Coordinates of C-alpha atoms in Angstrom, one line a residue:
M2 CA -5.2 0.6 38.2
L3 CA -5.2 1.0 34.4
R4 CA -5.5 -2.4 32.7
V5 CA -4.4 -2.8 29.2
R6 CA -6.5 -5.4 27.3
E7 CA -4.4 -8.0 25.5
R8 CA -5.0 -8.3 21.8
K9 CA -6.3 -11.5 20.3
P10 CA -4.0 -13.5 18.0
I11 CA -3.6 -12.1 14.5
E12 CA -5.8 -13.9 12.0
S13 CA -5.7 -11.4 9.1
W14 CA -3.0 -9.1 7.8
L15 CA -3.1 -5.8 6.0
T16 CA 0.2 -4.4 4.7
D17 CA 1.2 -1.2 2.9
M18 CA 3.2 -1.8 -0.3
D19 CA 5.7 1.0 -0.9
G20 CA 8.3 1.1 1.9
V21 CA 7.1 -2.2 3.4
L22 CA 7.3 -4.7 0.6
V23 CA 9.0 -2.6 -2.1
H24 CA 11.6 0.1 -1.8
E25 CA 12.7 2.2 -4.8
G26 CA 11.4 -0.5 -7.2
E27 CA 13.1 -3.4 -5.5
P28 CA 11.8 -5.9 -3.0
V29 CA 12.6 -5.3 0.7
P30 CA 14.8 -8.2 1.8
G31 CA 12.5 -10.9 3.2
A32 CA 9.3 -9.4 1.8
P33 CA 8.7 -12.0 -0.9
E34 CA 9.2 -14.7 1.7
F35 CA 6.8 -12.9 4.0
V36 CA 4.1 -12.8 1.3
N37 CA 4.7 -16.4 0.4
R38 CA 4.2 -17.3 4.0
L39 CA 0.9 -15.4 4.1
R40 CA -0.3 -17.2 1.0
S41 CA 0.6 -20.7 2.3
S42 CA -0.9 -20.0 5.7
G43 CA -4.3 -19.5 4.2
K44 CA -4.9 -16.4 6.4
P45 CA -6.7 -13.5 4.7
F46 CA -4.5 -10.7 3.7
L47 CA -4.4 -7.6 1.5
I48 CA -1.7 -5.3 0.1
L49 CA -2.9 -1.7 0.3
T50 CA -1.8 1.4 -1.6
N51 CA -2.9 5.0 -1.6
N52 CA -1.8 5.2 -5.3
S53 CA -4.8 5.3 -7.5
I54 CA -2.9 5.3 -10.9
Y55 CA -2.8 1.5 -11.4
T56 CA -5.4 -1.2 -11.5
A57 CA -4.9 -4.2 -9.2
R58 CA -4.0 -6.2 -12.2
D59 CA -1.3 -3.7 -13.2
L60 CA 0.1 -3.9 -9.7
Q61 CA 0.0 -7.7 -9.6
A62 CA 2.1 -7.7 -12.8
R63 CA 4.6 -5.1 -11.4
L64 CA 5.0 -7.1 -8.2
R65 CA 5.4 -10.4 -10.1
R66 CA 8.3 -8.9 -12.1
I67 CA 10.3 -8.3 -8.9
G68 CA 9.6 -11.7 -7.2
F69 CA 6.1 -11.4 -5.6
D70 CA 3.5 -14.0 -6.3
V71 CA 0.1 -12.5 -5.3
P72 CA -3.4 -12.8 -6.7
E73 CA -5.0 -9.7 -8.1
S74 CA -7.7 -10.1 -5.4
A75 CA -5.1 -9.5 -2.7
I76 CA -4.4 -5.9 -3.8
W77 CA -6.6 -3.0 -2.6
T78 CA -6.1 0.5 -3.9
S79 CA -7.5 3.9 -2.9
A80 CA -9.2 3.9 -6.4
L81 CA -11.1 0.7 -5.5
A82 CA -12.0 2.0 -2.1
T83 CA -13.3 5.3 -3.7
A84 CA -15.4 3.5 -6.2
E85 CA -16.9 1.2 -3.5
F86 CA -17.7 4.2 -1.3
L87 CA -19.4 6.1 -4.2
D88 CA -21.4 3.0 -5.1
T89 CA -22.8 2.9 -1.5
Q90 CA -23.6 6.6 -1.6
R91 CA -25.1 7.1 -5.0
P92 CA -25.4 3.8 -6.9
G93 CA -25.2 4.2 -10.7
G94 CA -24.2 7.9 -10.3
T95 CA -22.1 10.2 -12.5
A96 CA -18.7 11.6 -12.0
Y97 CA -16.1 13.8 -13.6
V98 CA -12.8 12.0 -13.0
I99 CA -9.3 13.3 -13.1
G100 CA -7.0 10.2 -12.9
E101 CA -5.6 7.2 -14.6
A102 CA -6.8 3.7 -15.5
G103 CA -6.7 2.5 -11.9
L104 CA -9.5 5.0 -11.0
T105 CA -11.5 5.1 -14.2
T106 CA -11.6 1.3 -14.4
A107 CA -12.8 1.1 -10.8
M108 CA -15.5 3.7 -11.4
H109 CA -16.7 1.9 -14.6
E110 CA -16.8 -1.4 -12.8
V111 CA -19.3 -0.2 -10.1
G112 CA -21.5 1.2 -12.9
Y113 CA -20.6 4.9 -12.8
I114 CA -21.0 7.1 -15.9
L115 CA -18.0 9.4 -16.4
T116 CA -19.1 12.8 -17.7
D117 CA -18.4 16.5 -17.5
T118 CA -22.1 17.3 -17.8
E119 CA -23.7 18.0 -14.4
P120 CA -22.0 15.1 -12.6
D121 CA -22.9 14.1 -9.1
Y122 CA -19.2 14.1 -8.1
V123 CA -15.8 15.4 -9.1
V124 CA -13.4 12.7 -8.3
L125 CA -9.7 13.6 -8.1
G126 CA -7.1 10.8 -8.3
E127 CA -3.4 10.5 -9.1
T128 CA -2.0 11.1 -12.5
R129 CA 1.5 12.0 -13.8
T130 CA -0.1 14.5 -16.3
Y131 CA -2.3 16.9 -14.3
S132 CA -4.0 19.1 -16.9
F133 CA -4.7 22.8 -16.2
E134 CA -7.8 22.4 -18.4
A135 CA -9.1 19.4 -16.4
I136 CA -8.5 21.2 -13.1
T137 CA -10.3 24.2 -14.4
T138 CA -13.3 22.0 -15.5
A139 CA -13.3 20.4 -12.0
I140 CA -13.3 23.8 -10.3
R141 CA -16.3 25.0 -12.4
L142 CA -18.2 21.8 -11.8
I143 CA -17.7 22.0 -8.1
N144 CA -18.8 25.6 -8.1
D145 CA -21.9 24.4 -9.9
G146 CA -22.7 21.9 -7.2
A147 CA -20.8 18.7 -7.8
R148 CA -19.5 17.0 -4.7
F149 CA -15.8 16.9 -4.3
I150 CA -14.1 13.5 -3.6
C151 CA -10.4 12.8 -3.5
T152 CA -8.8 9.3 -3.6
N153 CA -6.0 10.2 -1.2
P154 CA -4.4 13.1 0.7
D155 CA -0.8 12.5 -0.2
A156 CA 0.7 15.9 -1.2
T157 CA 3.7 14.4 -3.1
G158 CA 4.6 11.2 -4.8
P159 CA 8.0 9.7 -5.5
S160 CA 9.8 9.6 -8.9
N161 CA 13.4 8.9 -10.0
E162 CA 13.9 12.6 -10.5
G163 CA 12.5 13.6 -7.0
A164 CA 9.1 14.5 -5.5
L165 CA 6.1 15.0 -7.7
P166 CA 3.0 17.0 -6.8
A167 CA 0.3 14.4 -6.0
C168 CA -3.4 14.3 -5.2
G169 CA -3.4 16.2 -2.0
A170 CA -1.5 19.2 -3.5
V171 CA -3.9 19.4 -6.5
A172 CA -6.9 19.1 -4.1
A173 CA -5.6 22.0 -2.2
L174 CA -5.4 24.1 -5.4
I175 CA -9.0 23.2 -6.2
S176 CA -10.2 23.9 -2.7
K177 CA -8.5 27.3 -2.7
A178 CA -10.3 28.1 -5.9
T179 CA -13.7 26.8 -4.8
G180 CA -13.8 27.1 -1.0
I181 CA -14.9 23.5 -0.9
E182 CA -12.8 20.8 0.9
P183 CA -12.8 17.3 -0.6
Y184 CA -13.7 14.1 1.2
F185 CA -10.5 12.0 1.2
I186 CA -11.1 8.2 0.9
G187 CA -7.5 6.8 1.2
K188 CA -5.3 6.5 4.3
P189 CA -5.4 7.8 6.9
N190 CA -9.2 7.8 6.6
P191 CA -10.3 4.6 8.4
M192 CA -12.8 4.2 5.6
M193 CA -9.9 2.7 3.5
M194 CA -9.2 0.2 6.3
R195 CA -12.8 -0.7 6.9
S196 CA -13.4 -1.3 3.2
A197 CA -10.3 -3.5 3.1
L198 CA -11.4 -5.5 6.2
N199 CA -14.9 -6.0 4.6
S200 CA -13.4 -7.2 1.4
I201 CA -11.6 -10.1 3.1
D202 CA -14.3 -10.6 5.8
A203 CA -11.8 -9.8 8.6
H204 CA -12.3 -8.3 12.0
S205 CA -10.4 -5.4 13.4
E206 CA -9.7 -7.0 16.8
T207 CA -7.8 -9.9 15.1
T208 CA -6.1 -7.9 12.2
A209 CA -2.7 -6.3 12.0
M210 CA -1.8 -3.3 9.8
I211 CA 1.9 -3.1 8.7
G212 CA 3.1 0.2 7.4
D213 CA 6.1 2.5 7.1
R214 CA 4.4 5.8 7.8
M215 CA 3.2 7.1 11.1
D216 CA 0.9 9.8 9.6
T217 CA -1.0 7.4 7.3
D218 CA -0.5 3.7 7.9
V219 CA -0.2 3.7 11.7
L220 CA -2.9 6.4 12.2
C221 CA -5.3 4.7 9.9
G222 CA -4.8 1.3 11.6
L223 CA -5.1 2.8 15.0
E224 CA -8.3 4.6 14.2
A225 CA -9.8 1.4 12.7
G226 CA -8.9 -0.6 15.9
L227 CA -6.2 -2.7 14.4
E228 CA -2.8 -3.8 15.8
T229 CA -0.3 -1.5 14.2
I230 CA 3.2 -2.5 13.2
L231 CA 5.7 0.1 12.0
V232 CA 8.5 -1.1 9.9
L233 CA 11.7 1.0 9.5
S234 CA 12.3 0.0 5.9
G235 CA 10.5 3.0 4.4
I236 CA 9.6 6.6 5.5
S237 CA 9.3 6.9 9.3
T238 CA 12.2 6.4 11.6
T239 CA 12.4 5.6 15.3
A240 CA 13.0 9.2 16.1
D241 CA 9.9 10.2 14.1
V242 CA 7.7 8.1 16.3
E243 CA 8.5 10.3 19.3
R244 CA 7.0 13.4 17.5
Y245 CA 3.5 11.9 17.3
P246 CA 0.9 11.8 20.1
Y247 CA 0.2 8.2 19.3
R248 CA 2.4 5.1 19.0
P249 CA 2.3 1.9 16.9
S250 CA 1.7 -1.3 18.8
R251 CA 5.3 -2.2 17.9
I252 CA 8.3 -1.2 15.8
I253 CA 10.4 -3.7 13.8
P254 CA 13.2 -3.3 11.2
S255 CA 11.2 -5.0 8.4
V256 CA 8.6 -7.6 7.5
A257 CA 11.3 -10.2 7.5
H258 CA 10.9 -10.2 11.3
L259 CA 7.2 -11.2 10.9
I260 CA 7.7 -14.4 8.8
N261 CA 7.6 -16.7 11.8
E262 CA 4.5 -15.1 13.2
V263 CA 2.3 -16.0 10.2

């Protein structure tokens, strides 16, 4: 008989931001109360995002404006995870970076030198102004031997006017030109989840991951050994779940339904 091991009580929480706490620039109903409960409980938690454009401080300010009171230290981005990863691989290295302040600041803070002269890495992040010149430079540097890192695999990002090409799409262009595939750091790479767990000294067997996407949040949490909670306030629907060969631990309408569990 197959025995399913019961999970231990949740002692730490990881949650995606867009689609879980925030939807189209507004707080999801009950989300500020959920975050307040997390803070008052004293349990370790992190708000995760694959978006590498903004620093944690930027995101803290954006969240504060719409009713969330979270410390800067409770926000973990793919830019921070990328910088931490590179710091473990080649401490004090060099990189040619395509991205915004969220990524360049994180790279500087771990001691990396940003250069277009024989860098150890080409690091591709999110930006709203991808430059053909910068992409061309990246292609030439990779052809000359630079290692190719990408903050996240998202092919598109949202905007008020519709979808925008994002990191994954530009990475595909560079890969087509060089024949080199990047190493992606952000979700669904469990590396993102592991680095988040380490930053709050949490353990996978007592941590839950809340997300709104089956292909990133749930997959990432599953592969990192976490309890996975899919909320229906963002991208994925109940019907979408049936299309995947894996399932979340549970499905709920929104984080408002978790307030009493914290």
